[in-house]
Amino acid sequence: MAKEQAAEKIEATENPKVKISIIPRFCKGCEICVKLCPTQVLGMEMFKVKVVDIDKCTICMACELRCPDFAIFVEKK
Amino acid sequence: MAFNYDQYIRGGKLPHIWCPGCTYGIVFKSLLRVVDTLKLNRDDIALVSGIGCASRLPGYVDFNTLHTTHGRALGFATGIKMAKPDKHVLVVSGDGDATAIGGNHFIHACRRNIDITVLVFNNYIYGMTGGQYSPTTPLGHMATTMPYGNIDPSFNIPELAKGAGASFVARGTAYHAAGLDRLIVEAIQHKGLSVVEIINACPTTHGRRNKFKSPTDQLLWMKDTFLPAVAFEKLPPEKTAGKLPMGVLYKKEGLPEYCETYYGLVERLKKQKEGRAQER
Amino acid sequence: MGKIKLLQGNEACAEGALYAGCTFFGGYPITPSTEVAEFMARRLPQIGGAFLQMEDEIAAMAAVIGGSLAGSKALTATSGPGFSLKQENMGFAMLTEIPCVIVNVMRGGPSTGVPTGPGQSDIMQCKWGTHGDHPVICLTPAYVQEIFTETVRAFNLSEKYRTPVIIAFDEIVGHMRERIEIPDPGVLPVVNRTKPTCPPSEYLPYDDSKGDVPPMANFFEGYRYHVTGLNHGTDGFPVNASPRIHTDELRLIRKVEGNKKDIVKFEEYQLADAEVAIFAYGVSGRSAKTAVEAARKEGIKAGLFRPLTIWPFPEEQVAALSKRVKAIIVPELSLGQIIFEVDRCSKGRCGIEGIYRVDGDPITPAQILAKVKEVK
């Protein structure tokens, strides 16, 4: 996890396999991560990304790879 | 697994200036991963840009960064490289910045084959100024200065670079971000003028006015449109309609690199002078 | 005693740059300045310096700024048309405060004009050529020896005040050959940019808290900082609407206008008891000196004020002069440009008479002498 991002308010969701961290202030609501997630782990709430079902996450990293705003990070446990 | 981008970003600069859904942030992250992969010393990197959306990138990274005048990044970069040939000089430039107002400098930097890596962020539009057409806007596309559909034919940037003498030419896309890392790594490692055209999406002033309802639609268009060069060449002609090759498109090793040739001359002159000094 | 040589003005400019520690030249061929590039093309490789002929003057100016930012003292030379092309990037160097020297060997203008003839009609462009308020230092040598020493001075002022310096001399002075003494190294002072002493983490490239000229770190020296043509804060990052822009613009101007004692330089020739003064620089200054001598032989008390620094303009000196003389004659190879400044500073205290010539030939001493007789 990035040091600077750690200074930001972070919404983390996790299960035994994976931890997904979201930085609401950085998210601009473009929905790229939501639409490109192959297993619909993510959704939108008030124009910000939100983890909808973490157990569906296959840790493919598509969301972190294509988020243009450093707003979502995936950490495999 | 989450990549620590923070080590390369200047503190307090996020969120960056680019619009929601602009893919420049994806490419920006790719560049940071590349610098990490190559273990480049940040003190030895100069990142130079011109004017436009892409050209705001240097402000965010903790390198020696120079945000110059529209189209002229390569002129500045050539000066930096000639003064300090052992340093890494990278240029980021938009399609308009690099091939319209910057076109003359682009072809001459290619011709000179000076060891600079040029990342051309091609989002098919002048985004910063609100959506005017650029030398890469496809025919028929809408732009604020082509309200009846673009009639201006476009450059093929890789062909332009190759024709002008660049010794490494590649094309990547913001969708194929992981693959982009490998292309930029290879471009930086290549000795000579390396051009990487990076297909991007400008949802705000181009995408939504040209049938891409969302940024993701344009990313998926990239996925369907761009094929690895090897696969593209195998396609029968009738199947290539609407498709384009990506990856390393042209690479010529062993061509003289401009600074090496120049400073080779300097060494020869020095030896001749020392030779004459001993004779006296 | 330095080395005595017979040098062309343009060559003396190249030699002066080398003397000042210049190790970078970016240029493009254009009459009547090309010889500066040609001499640098031969000399710079001999000393391990970088010579670049770029694809146009815009790229040449950009390369020079890049070279300077990377730590080299950098020179470019051009003439009217190229000088026009360089304006935007010169403005960039002025705002980003990157030292460099721009030689404008002036020819007949406008447009292609008289490429092989002298001109002084770029002088206002030297001051106002690029857009926006900006600091300008412009030196005007008239002799080959002076081109050498003024080029050294140009680099020193550029490094000292972190700003581009223009050297403007006309085609005649640039192309003529004259005896010149090249001083031994160390004889003329050579100034280098002030380097930061604070650690990189504390470095603010445009910090004006300790004076108008912030220390300058070169690229690749561990001070990874940002340079942009956008108005910027002390840390170098863009600011678009803040009091900072106003105070910073004032500082940029003050760097030059506030240091006129150090920057303004001129020659006063038989001016002490003069009743008629001539204000002239470059080749016109040479003709004026001969005219003064001719006038004195005829018992006419004429004198010459010859600026070596035309921008910032020697306002105090011209104002004082206007109180002492009946008229100031301003011969210039244009249809009247620098005369505006002379008139502005004289405030009607004395007559102001111009001599204009734009036919590709210099103003002759006889022309000036005739005007002196007319006004005395």
XYZ file of C-alpha atoms in Angstrom:
733
model
C 0.000 0.000 0.000
C 1.349 3.369 -0.848
C 2.612 5.499 2.028
C 0.933 8.651 0.788
C -2.279 6.884 0.104
C -2.118 5.673 3.693
C -2.584 9.290 4.719
C -5.887 9.247 2.852
C -9.191 7.923 4.185
C -9.284 4.342 2.966
C -12.168 1.950 2.721
C -10.780 -1.522 3.011
C -12.750 -4.732 2.470
C -11.143 -8.072 2.917
C -11.574 -11.790 3.263
C -9.014 -14.521 4.030
C -7.744 -14.412 0.406
C -7.638 -10.750 -0.551
C -7.884 -7.144 0.692
C -9.280 -4.427 -1.585
C -8.551 -0.849 -0.508
C -10.432 2.124 -1.979
C -9.492 5.801 -1.604
C -12.778 7.652 -2.034
C -11.112 11.086 -2.440
C -9.159 9.882 -5.486
C -12.057 8.032 -7.156
C -13.660 10.168 -9.880
C -16.527 7.737 -10.540
C -15.449 6.714 -14.066
C -16.660 3.134 -13.463
C -13.827 1.587 -15.503
C -13.013 -0.801 -12.638
C -16.655 -1.726 -12.098
C -17.254 -2.564 -15.773
C -13.940 -4.324 -16.367
C -14.104 -6.514 -13.256
C -14.731 -9.976 -14.688
C -16.674 -11.182 -11.623
C -18.726 -8.082 -10.654
C -16.954 -7.605 -7.319
C -17.349 -3.828 -7.553
C -20.282 -1.417 -7.775
C -20.943 2.331 -7.566
C -22.429 4.235 -4.656
C -22.788 8.013 -4.766
C -20.451 8.146 -7.794
C -17.700 6.292 -5.915
C -16.564 2.690 -6.310
C -17.576 0.262 -3.591
C -16.834 -3.439 -2.997
C -20.117 -5.298 -3.517
C -19.011 -8.915 -3.093
C -15.391 -9.514 -2.138
C -15.737 -13.270 -2.201
C -16.149 -13.147 -5.990
C -12.723 -11.535 -6.322
C -10.233 -13.694 -8.228
C -7.312 -11.256 -7.595
C -6.917 -10.677 -11.333
C -5.760 -7.065 -10.610
C -7.754 -5.704 -13.560
C -9.202 -2.961 -11.375
C -5.896 -1.728 -9.942
C -4.228 -2.037 -13.346
C -6.778 0.160 -15.115
C -7.810 2.624 -12.417
C -6.537 5.957 -13.772
C -6.663 7.620 -10.365
C -4.759 5.439 -7.862
C -8.101 4.902 -6.097
C -8.177 1.126 -5.760
C -5.549 -1.364 -4.573
C -5.674 -5.127 -4.337
C -3.510 -7.049 -1.908
C -3.337 -10.821 -2.080
C -2.978 -12.346 1.369
C 1.069 -7.267 -4.899
C -0.354 -3.772 -4.865
C 2.338 -1.677 -6.518
C 3.759 1.167 -4.419
C 3.402 4.086 -6.830
C 3.905 6.508 -4.008
C 7.700 6.213 -4.111
C 7.661 7.954 -7.490
C 4.849 10.464 -7.019
C 5.452 13.936 -5.625
C 3.590 14.304 -2.363
C 0.229 16.037 -2.249
C -0.284 16.062 -6.014
C -3.135 13.519 -6.207
C -5.887 13.490 -7.329
C -4.369 14.511 -10.670
C -5.841 16.942 -13.196
C -7.099 14.402 -15.763
C -10.841 13.983 -16.238
C -12.875 11.044 -14.899
C -12.293 8.162 -17.292
C -9.319 9.757 -19.032
C -6.929 6.874 -19.568
C -3.757 8.943 -19.065
C -3.687 7.848 -15.418
C -3.431 4.221 -16.545
C -0.436 5.004 -18.752
C 1.055 7.168 -16.024
C 0.976 4.170 -13.658
C 2.549 2.010 -16.362
C 5.436 4.474 -16.669
C 6.027 4.354 -12.909
C 6.094 0.543 -12.932
C 8.586 0.678 -15.810
C 10.942 2.984 -13.920
C 10.722 0.571 -11.007
C 11.349 -2.463 -13.213
C 14.425 -0.849 -14.751
C 15.584 0.355 -11.309
C 16.390 3.735 -12.855
C 17.914 6.267 -10.480
C 15.432 9.153 -10.315
C 18.270 11.653 -10.212
C 19.311 10.497 -13.684
C 15.916 10.851 -15.374
C 14.701 13.971 -17.150
C 11.035 13.835 -18.127
C 10.183 16.523 -20.653
C 6.774 17.463 -22.017
C 5.183 20.108 -24.206
C 1.708 21.531 -23.690
C -1.589 19.685 -23.357
C -3.219 17.131 -21.088
C -0.489 14.550 -21.457
C 2.114 17.248 -20.862
C 0.933 17.789 -17.296
C 2.306 14.361 -16.367
C 5.854 15.483 -15.415
C 4.482 17.636 -12.590
C 3.379 14.505 -10.731
C 6.599 12.496 -10.818
C 9.645 12.817 -8.607
C 12.191 13.068 -11.429
C 13.938 16.072 -13.066
C 10.853 17.363 -14.832
C 10.399 20.018 -17.521
C 7.071 21.243 -18.855
C 7.975 23.257 -21.926
C 6.197 25.045 -24.780
C 3.670 23.536 -27.175
C 5.285 21.080 -29.549
C 8.834 21.833 -28.498
C 9.541 19.148 -25.882
C 11.903 17.289 -28.218
C 13.964 20.435 -28.841
C 14.473 20.894 -25.088
C 15.067 17.166 -24.613
C 17.703 17.116 -27.356
C 19.542 19.932 -25.594
C 19.432 18.130 -22.255
C 20.624 14.853 -23.823
C 23.504 16.502 -25.691
C 24.629 18.270 -22.515
C 24.361 15.114 -20.380
C 24.451 12.119 -22.755
C 24.699 9.514 -20.000
C 21.343 10.480 -18.480
C 17.900 9.095 -19.320
C 15.783 11.566 -21.263
C 12.114 10.781 -21.775
C 9.492 12.873 -23.548
C 5.737 12.666 -23.066
C 3.653 14.440 -25.642
C 0.103 14.366 -26.947
C -0.859 13.578 -30.547
C -1.285 17.257 -31.390
C 1.749 18.365 -29.385
C 3.992 15.766 -31.021
C 2.751 15.619 -34.608
C 1.031 18.909 -35.353
C 2.935 21.897 -33.937
C 5.748 19.543 -32.868
C 5.913 17.646 -36.150
C 9.111 19.215 -37.399
C 10.929 18.412 -34.154
C 9.447 14.917 -34.106
C 10.765 13.931 -37.543
C 14.161 15.508 -36.958
C 14.638 13.817 -33.585
C 13.810 10.531 -35.352
C 16.223 11.351 -38.187
C 18.976 12.245 -35.716
C 18.402 8.961 -33.795
C 19.392 10.572 -30.532
C 18.871 8.291 -27.520
C 15.551 9.698 -26.285
C 12.315 7.790 -25.629
C 9.200 9.549 -26.877
C 5.834 8.480 -25.490
C 3.097 9.869 -27.751
C -0.226 9.841 -25.878
C -2.634 9.551 -28.805
C -6.197 10.291 -27.676
C -7.214 11.450 -31.148
C -8.119 14.994 -30.061
C -6.860 18.250 -28.563
C -8.316 17.637 -25.110
C -6.925 20.504 -23.027
C -8.456 23.135 -25.298
C -11.836 21.451 -25.370
C -11.934 18.985 -28.271
C -10.562 20.311 -31.540
C -9.508 17.733 -34.127
C -5.841 16.764 -34.323
C -3.611 15.114 -36.951
C -4.796 11.724 -35.685
C -8.562 12.351 -35.349
C -10.243 9.688 -37.537
C -12.127 10.828 -40.666
C -15.757 11.648 -39.973
C -15.273 12.046 -36.213
C -16.867 15.011 -34.491
C -14.724 17.781 -33.049
C -15.436 21.362 -32.100
C -13.515 22.564 -35.152
C -15.030 19.883 -37.364
C -18.700 20.274 -36.474
C -19.722 18.498 -39.702
C -17.331 15.584 -39.213
C -13.548 15.511 -39.645
C -12.294 15.720 -43.238
C -8.600 15.895 -42.279
C -6.668 12.701 -43.119
C -4.625 11.344 -40.217
C -0.993 10.493 -39.583
C 0.043 6.931 -38.931
C 2.458 7.835 -36.147
C 4.542 4.617 -36.214
C 4.972 4.898 -40.001
C 5.846 8.585 -39.663
C 8.482 7.809 -37.022
C 9.900 4.888 -38.986
C 10.003 6.904 -42.205
C 11.822 9.740 -40.405
C 14.523 7.391 -39.115
C 13.515 6.330 -35.597
C 15.297 3.072 -34.779
C 12.576 1.749 -32.433
C 8.870 2.137 -33.052
C 6.105 0.549 -31.001
C 2.412 0.996 -30.335
C 0.625 0.167 -27.101
C -2.791 0.987 -25.687
C -4.137 2.070 -22.319
C -6.280 -1.087 -22.250
C -3.277 -3.394 -22.714
C -1.566 -1.726 -19.740
C 0.534 -4.699 -18.658
C 1.817 -5.142 -22.202
C 2.553 -1.426 -22.311
C 5.021 -1.841 -19.454
C 7.081 -4.228 -21.553
C 7.043 -1.916 -24.574
C 8.212 1.112 -22.604
C 10.919 -0.961 -20.885
C 12.198 -2.092 -24.282
C 11.951 1.457 -25.681
C 14.063 2.899 -22.848
C 16.593 0.096 -23.084
C 16.935 0.644 -26.826
C 19.833 2.932 -27.764
C 18.518 5.501 -30.239
C 15.312 7.409 -30.799
C 12.450 5.240 -29.541
C 8.817 6.153 -30.235
C 5.947 4.474 -28.444
C 2.509 5.543 -29.650
C 0.104 4.881 -26.813
C -3.576 4.738 -27.780
C -5.630 6.581 -25.185
C -9.210 7.681 -24.650
C -10.502 11.208 -24.046
C -14.079 10.609 -22.905
C -14.787 14.268 -22.201
C -14.093 15.925 -25.530
C -13.849 13.024 -27.990
C -15.242 9.708 -26.801
C -18.761 10.728 -25.836
C -19.124 12.790 -29.033
C -18.040 9.847 -31.140
C -20.229 6.868 -30.102
C -18.270 5.849 -26.978
C -20.941 6.111 -24.298
C -18.462 5.511 -21.479
C -14.692 5.496 -20.986
C -14.884 1.706 -20.654
C -16.549 1.430 -24.074
C -13.502 3.088 -25.639
C -11.140 0.859 -23.628
C -13.053 -2.180 -24.924
C -12.808 -0.724 -28.436
C -9.023 -0.738 -27.967
C -9.229 -4.365 -26.863
C -11.113 -5.331 -30.038
C -9.215 -3.107 -32.455
C -5.540 -3.622 -31.617
C -3.893 -6.990 -32.162
C -0.324 -8.046 -31.507
C 1.670 -7.327 -34.681
C 2.396 -11.033 -35.210
C -1.311 -11.911 -35.154
C -2.183 -8.883 -37.303
C 0.222 -9.945 -40.055
C -1.397 -13.377 -40.199
C -4.851 -11.921 -40.816
C -6.083 -12.212 -44.400
C -6.464 -8.736 -45.914
C -10.243 -8.668 -45.765
C -10.124 -9.381 -42.007
C -7.798 -6.457 -41.213
C -10.463 -3.823 -41.803
C -10.821 -1.788 -38.635
C -7.900 -3.558 -36.970
C -4.428 -2.226 -36.199
C -1.169 -3.837 -35.055
C 0.413 -3.123 -31.691
C 3.641 -4.165 -29.981
C 7.146 -3.569 -31.318
C 6.484 -2.595 -34.937
C 10.006 -1.715 -36.013
C 13.405 -2.096 -34.422
C 16.838 -1.519 -35.968
C 19.825 -2.222 -33.769
C 23.319 -0.898 -34.335
C 22.420 2.390 -36.007
C 24.742 5.196 -34.876
C 23.351 7.036 -31.857
C 23.759 10.802 -32.185
C 25.515 11.574 -28.878
C 27.801 8.578 -29.218
C 28.891 9.712 -32.659
C 29.352 13.309 -31.503
C 31.331 12.503 -28.364
C 33.294 9.912 -30.338
C 34.458 12.823 -32.484
C 35.343 14.767 -29.336
C 37.534 11.884 -28.173
C 39.259 11.613 -31.557
C 40.052 15.331 -31.525
C 41.424 15.024 -27.990
C 43.702 12.120 -28.978
C 44.930 13.976 -32.053
C 45.739 16.970 -29.897
C 47.581 14.808 -27.335
C 49.424 13.142 -30.211
C 50.552 16.518 -31.550
C 51.545 17.649 -28.057
C 53.877 14.649 -27.636
C 55.511 15.301 -31.002
C 56.533 18.806 -29.993
C 49.153 41.087 -22.484
C 46.608 38.732 -24.115
C 46.728 37.289 -27.622
C 46.453 39.832 -30.429
C 44.331 38.641 -33.326
C 42.473 39.951 -36.353
C 38.998 38.558 -35.874
C 35.610 38.901 -37.446
C 32.930 40.215 -35.101
C 30.974 36.987 -35.231
C 34.104 35.007 -34.382
C 34.876 37.334 -31.495
C 31.397 36.534 -30.193
C 32.157 32.803 -30.291
C 35.527 33.335 -28.618
C 33.934 35.545 -25.958
C 31.407 32.831 -25.209
C 34.143 30.210 -24.831
C 36.088 32.581 -22.569
C 32.979 32.933 -20.409
C 32.776 29.133 -20.045
C 30.142 28.416 -22.679
C 30.129 24.712 -23.535
C 26.879 24.491 -25.500
C 25.685 26.010 -28.746
C 22.326 25.431 -30.410
C 21.765 27.214 -33.662
C 20.452 27.367 -37.176
C 22.020 28.937 -40.233
C 20.924 32.510 -41.013
C 22.779 35.408 -42.579
C 24.447 37.428 -41.114
C 25.001 35.357 -37.946
C 25.988 31.977 -39.383
C 29.694 32.472 -38.730
C 29.041 32.327 -34.960
C 27.647 28.825 -35.472
C 30.484 27.870 -37.798
C 33.158 28.895 -35.286
C 31.329 27.101 -32.491
C 30.997 23.988 -34.677
C 34.790 23.866 -34.977
C 35.710 24.986 -31.444
C 33.215 23.205 -29.174
C 34.180 19.629 -30.083
C 37.791 20.620 -29.342
C 36.860 21.369 -25.727
C 34.290 18.574 -25.255
C 31.404 21.010 -25.566
C 28.100 20.288 -27.343
C 27.332 21.778 -30.744
C 23.865 21.327 -32.221
C 22.497 22.625 -35.480
C 18.776 22.117 -35.003
C 15.934 21.885 -37.506
C 14.774 25.460 -36.947
C 15.375 28.412 -34.638
C 12.552 27.373 -32.325
C 14.270 24.028 -31.702
C 17.633 25.790 -31.405
C 16.305 28.036 -28.648
C 14.697 25.024 -26.941
C 17.945 23.045 -27.106
C 19.883 25.932 -25.577
C 17.466 26.112 -22.634
C 17.665 22.336 -22.206
C 21.460 22.467 -22.313
C 21.533 25.233 -19.703
C 19.112 23.402 -17.428
C 21.461 20.403 -17.646
C 24.308 22.609 -16.359
C 25.981 24.049 -19.474
C 26.424 27.740 -20.273
C 24.568 27.891 -23.586
C 24.558 30.231 -26.587
C 22.484 30.679 -29.692
C 22.931 33.148 -32.527
C 20.477 34.280 -35.148
C 19.164 37.252 -37.095
C 15.768 38.907 -37.571
C 13.640 36.079 -38.946
C 15.155 33.530 -36.546
C 14.946 36.008 -33.690
C 11.213 36.269 -34.358
C 10.860 32.465 -34.220
C 12.726 32.250 -30.914
C 10.511 34.648 -29.048
C 8.170 32.159 -27.387
C 10.980 29.997 -26.002
C 12.938 33.081 -24.935
C 9.887 34.027 -22.893
C 9.914 30.516 -21.442
C 13.520 30.997 -20.287
C 12.625 34.384 -18.835
C 9.773 32.996 -16.747
C 11.606 29.814 -15.735
C 14.714 31.906 -15.059
C 17.124 29.697 -16.996
C 20.343 31.498 -18.007
C 21.255 31.595 -21.692
C 22.616 34.073 -24.251
C 20.894 34.955 -27.532
C 22.850 36.817 -30.197
C 20.835 38.768 -32.750
C 23.059 39.927 -35.622
C 20.605 42.446 -36.991
C 19.929 42.820 -40.706
C 17.543 44.914 -42.720
C 13.965 44.050 -41.879
C 11.113 43.346 -41.831
C 10.625 39.882 -43.299
C 13.515 38.674 -45.460
C 14.492 42.328 -45.819
C 18.174 42.947 -46.544
C 19.953 39.817 -45.285
C 23.432 41.092 -46.053
C 22.822 44.673 -44.942
C 22.894 46.179 -41.442
C 19.745 46.936 -39.461
C 18.767 48.257 -36.055
C 15.023 47.862 -36.498
C 14.798 44.800 -34.200
C 15.651 46.838 -31.127
C 12.113 47.114 -29.839
C 11.576 43.431 -30.569
C 14.557 42.731 -28.294
C 12.550 44.335 -25.495
C 8.944 43.480 -26.398
C 9.260 40.560 -28.826
C 7.756 37.892 -26.614
C 4.357 38.129 -25.054
C 3.730 39.238 -21.481
C 5.717 41.342 -19.067
C 9.221 39.941 -18.846
C 12.724 40.945 -17.796
C 15.088 41.840 -20.655
C 18.812 42.527 -20.722
C 20.121 43.515 -24.144
C 23.701 44.570 -24.864
C 24.803 46.542 -27.955
C 28.541 46.306 -28.787
C 29.902 48.349 -31.728
C 33.500 47.093 -32.025
C 34.936 43.585 -32.480
C 36.816 43.925 -29.183
C 33.571 44.947 -27.541
C 31.691 41.993 -28.982
C 34.197 39.772 -27.150
C 33.943 41.584 -23.821
C 30.178 42.136 -24.054
C 29.633 38.437 -24.768
C 31.566 37.604 -21.596
C 29.473 40.212 -19.763
C 26.288 38.766 -21.258
C 27.047 35.320 -19.826
C 27.996 36.815 -16.469
C 24.750 38.809 -16.268
C 22.747 35.803 -17.436
C 24.221 33.541 -14.773
C 24.073 36.232 -12.077
C 20.435 37.191 -12.645
C 19.195 33.816 -13.949
C 17.716 35.306 -17.068
C 18.326 35.228 -20.819
C 20.576 38.016 -22.128
C 20.417 39.284 -25.696
C 23.410 40.674 -27.551
C 22.309 42.801 -30.509
C 24.798 44.072 -33.041
C 24.260 44.771 -36.711
C 25.598 42.974 -39.765
C 28.464 45.391 -40.328
C 29.884 45.019 -36.824
C 29.293 41.255 -37.022
C 31.069 40.813 -40.328
C 33.900 43.327 -40.068
C 37.373 42.252 -38.962
C 39.328 44.278 -36.455
C 42.340 43.951 -34.217
C 41.352 42.326 -30.958
C 43.214 41.438 -27.815
C 41.964 38.216 -26.261
C 42.724 38.480 -22.543
C 44.407 35.580 -20.766
C 42.103 33.345 -18.735
C 41.354 34.904 -15.362
C 41.792 38.482 -16.533
C 38.101 39.103 -17.171
C 35.796 37.944 -14.374
C 33.626 34.920 -15.150
C 30.472 34.480 -13.073
C 28.680 31.165 -12.525
C 25.128 30.565 -11.369
C 24.641 30.428 -7.620
C 24.034 26.867 -6.524
C 21.694 25.895 -3.672
C 23.350 24.979 -0.389
C 20.271 23.469 1.285
C 19.602 19.735 1.040
C 17.425 18.634 -1.922
C 14.434 17.988 0.325
C 14.323 21.674 1.286
C 15.079 23.095 -2.167
C 12.581 25.599 -3.548
C 13.739 26.502 -7.100
C 11.885 29.827 -7.075
C 12.165 30.815 -3.428
C 12.433 34.602 -3.267
C 12.614 34.914 0.510
C 16.392 35.513 0.501
C 16.589 37.781 -2.547
C 15.273 38.296 -6.026
C 17.532 35.697 -7.662
C 16.936 32.175 -6.271
C 19.894 29.761 -6.348
C 19.664 27.397 -9.321
C 20.257 23.658 -9.161
C 21.065 21.947 -12.436
C 19.183 18.850 -13.505
C 20.677 15.510 -12.449
C 22.368 16.921 -9.330
C 19.963 15.336 -6.850
C 17.620 18.321 -6.721
C 14.758 16.707 -8.611
C 12.526 19.725 -9.191
C 9.882 20.876 -11.640
C 10.262 23.565 -14.291
C 7.182 24.835 -16.104
C 6.247 27.740 -18.316
C 3.092 28.163 -16.262
C 3.277 30.814 -13.577
C 4.501 28.884 -10.585
C 5.011 29.017 -6.835
C 8.290 28.958 -4.936
C 8.280 25.166 -5.341
C 8.037 25.426 -9.136
C 4.523 23.988 -9.422
C 1.772 25.773 -11.327
C -0.347 28.426 -9.608
C -3.021 29.979 -11.714
C -4.739 32.599 -9.632
C -2.970 33.905 -6.558
C -1.213 37.010 -5.251
C 1.942 34.994 -5.863
C 1.706 35.608 -9.611
C 1.652 39.386 -9.112
C 4.554 39.461 -6.666
C 6.524 36.981 -8.789
C 6.109 39.001 -11.962
C 7.257 42.111 -10.098
C 10.270 40.155 -8.850
C 11.185 38.993 -12.349
C 11.160 42.594 -13.594
C 12.930 43.875 -10.476
C 15.801 41.425 -11.067
C 16.758 43.643 -14.010
C 15.195 47.049 -13.367
C 16.351 46.941 -9.749
C 19.958 46.260 -10.692
C 20.505 48.889 -13.381
C 23.625 50.187 -11.604
C 25.221 46.815 -12.231
C 23.735 46.221 -15.691
C 23.575 49.574 -17.497
C 26.875 50.410 -19.281
C 27.618 53.189 -21.758
C 30.386 55.310 -23.269
C 30.338 59.086 -23.015
C 32.584 60.644 -25.672
C 33.360 64.388 -25.409
C 29.982 64.802 -23.722
C 30.993 66.836 -20.651
C 30.765 70.268 -22.303
C 28.638 69.231 -25.271
C 25.820 71.524 -26.409
C 24.543 68.952 -28.920
C 24.505 65.278 -27.988
C 24.202 62.214 -30.200
C 22.582 59.051 -28.829
C 23.698 56.120 -30.971
C 24.785 52.470 -30.653
C 26.275 49.815 -32.922
C 27.471 50.921 -36.346
C 25.536 54.185 -35.952
C 27.575 54.807 -32.801
C 30.786 54.430 -34.785
C 29.671 56.976 -37.390
C 28.560 59.299 -34.581
C 32.015 59.240 -32.976
C 33.611 60.328 -36.247
C 30.937 63.031 -36.612
C 31.712 64.334 -33.097
C 35.392 64.620 -33.973
C 34.551 66.434 -37.240
C 32.187 68.808 -35.409
C 34.776 69.576 -32.735
C 37.267 70.485 -35.472
C 34.743 73.026 -36.643
C 34.371 74.386 -33.129
C 30.991 72.793 -32.550
C 30.586 71.331 -29.061
C 29.133 67.943 -29.930
C 29.337 64.778 -27.851
C 28.254 61.114 -28.038
C 26.318 58.977 -25.592
C 26.800 55.367 -26.764
C 24.898 52.728 -24.775
C 26.448 49.258 -24.410
C 23.319 48.234 -22.506
C 20.211 49.232 -24.438
C 17.786 47.272 -22.205
C 17.253 48.127 -19.404
C 17.310 51.552 -20.986
C 19.744 54.123 -19.446
C 16.864 56.369 -18.359
C 18.682 58.350 -15.638
C 21.627 59.136 -17.865
C 19.464 60.293 -20.801
C 17.248 62.354 -18.493
C 20.318 64.085 -17.037
C 21.755 64.603 -20.514
C 18.540 66.209 -21.740
C 18.936 68.911 -19.063
C 22.429 69.823 -20.285
C 22.146 69.936 -24.063
C 20.165 71.842 -26.662
C 19.265 68.711 -28.610
C 19.853 64.980 -28.740
C 20.302 63.519 -32.214
C 19.350 59.838 -32.606
C 20.735 58.190 -35.754
C 19.414 54.646 -36.174
C 19.066 52.125 -38.992
C 15.288 52.044 -38.694
C 12.433 54.474 -39.193
C 12.738 55.581 -35.584
C 12.488 53.169 -32.627
C 15.001 53.836 -29.881
C 14.238 57.538 -30.358
C 10.949 56.899 -28.538
C 12.877 55.943 -25.411
C 15.204 58.941 -25.703
C 12.214 61.223 -26.158
C 10.377 59.592 -23.239
C 13.326 60.182 -20.900
C 13.977 63.760 -22.125
C 10.436 64.922 -21.333
C 10.714 67.861 -23.751
C 13.702 69.378 -21.976
C 15.670 69.447 -25.233
C 15.172 68.993 -28.954
C 15.046 65.395 -30.211
C 16.111 64.833 -33.806
C 16.144 61.491 -35.548
C 18.225 60.365 -38.520
C 16.626 57.349 -40.156
C 18.101 55.087 -42.811
C 16.715 51.744 -43.978
C 18.252 51.351 -47.437
C 20.781 48.715 -46.423
C 23.651 51.149 -45.882
C 24.947 52.651 -42.626
C 24.319 56.261 -41.615
C 27.457 58.231 -42.516
C 29.350 60.665 -40.280
C 28.568 63.373 -42.843
C 24.833 62.830 -42.403
C 25.209 63.124 -38.642
C 27.473 66.189 -38.911
C 24.909 67.892 -41.138
C 22.192 67.301 -38.551
C 24.485 68.612 -35.765
C 24.981 71.810 -37.688
C 21.268 72.069 -38.307
C 20.300 71.908 -34.633
C 23.179 73.801 -32.961
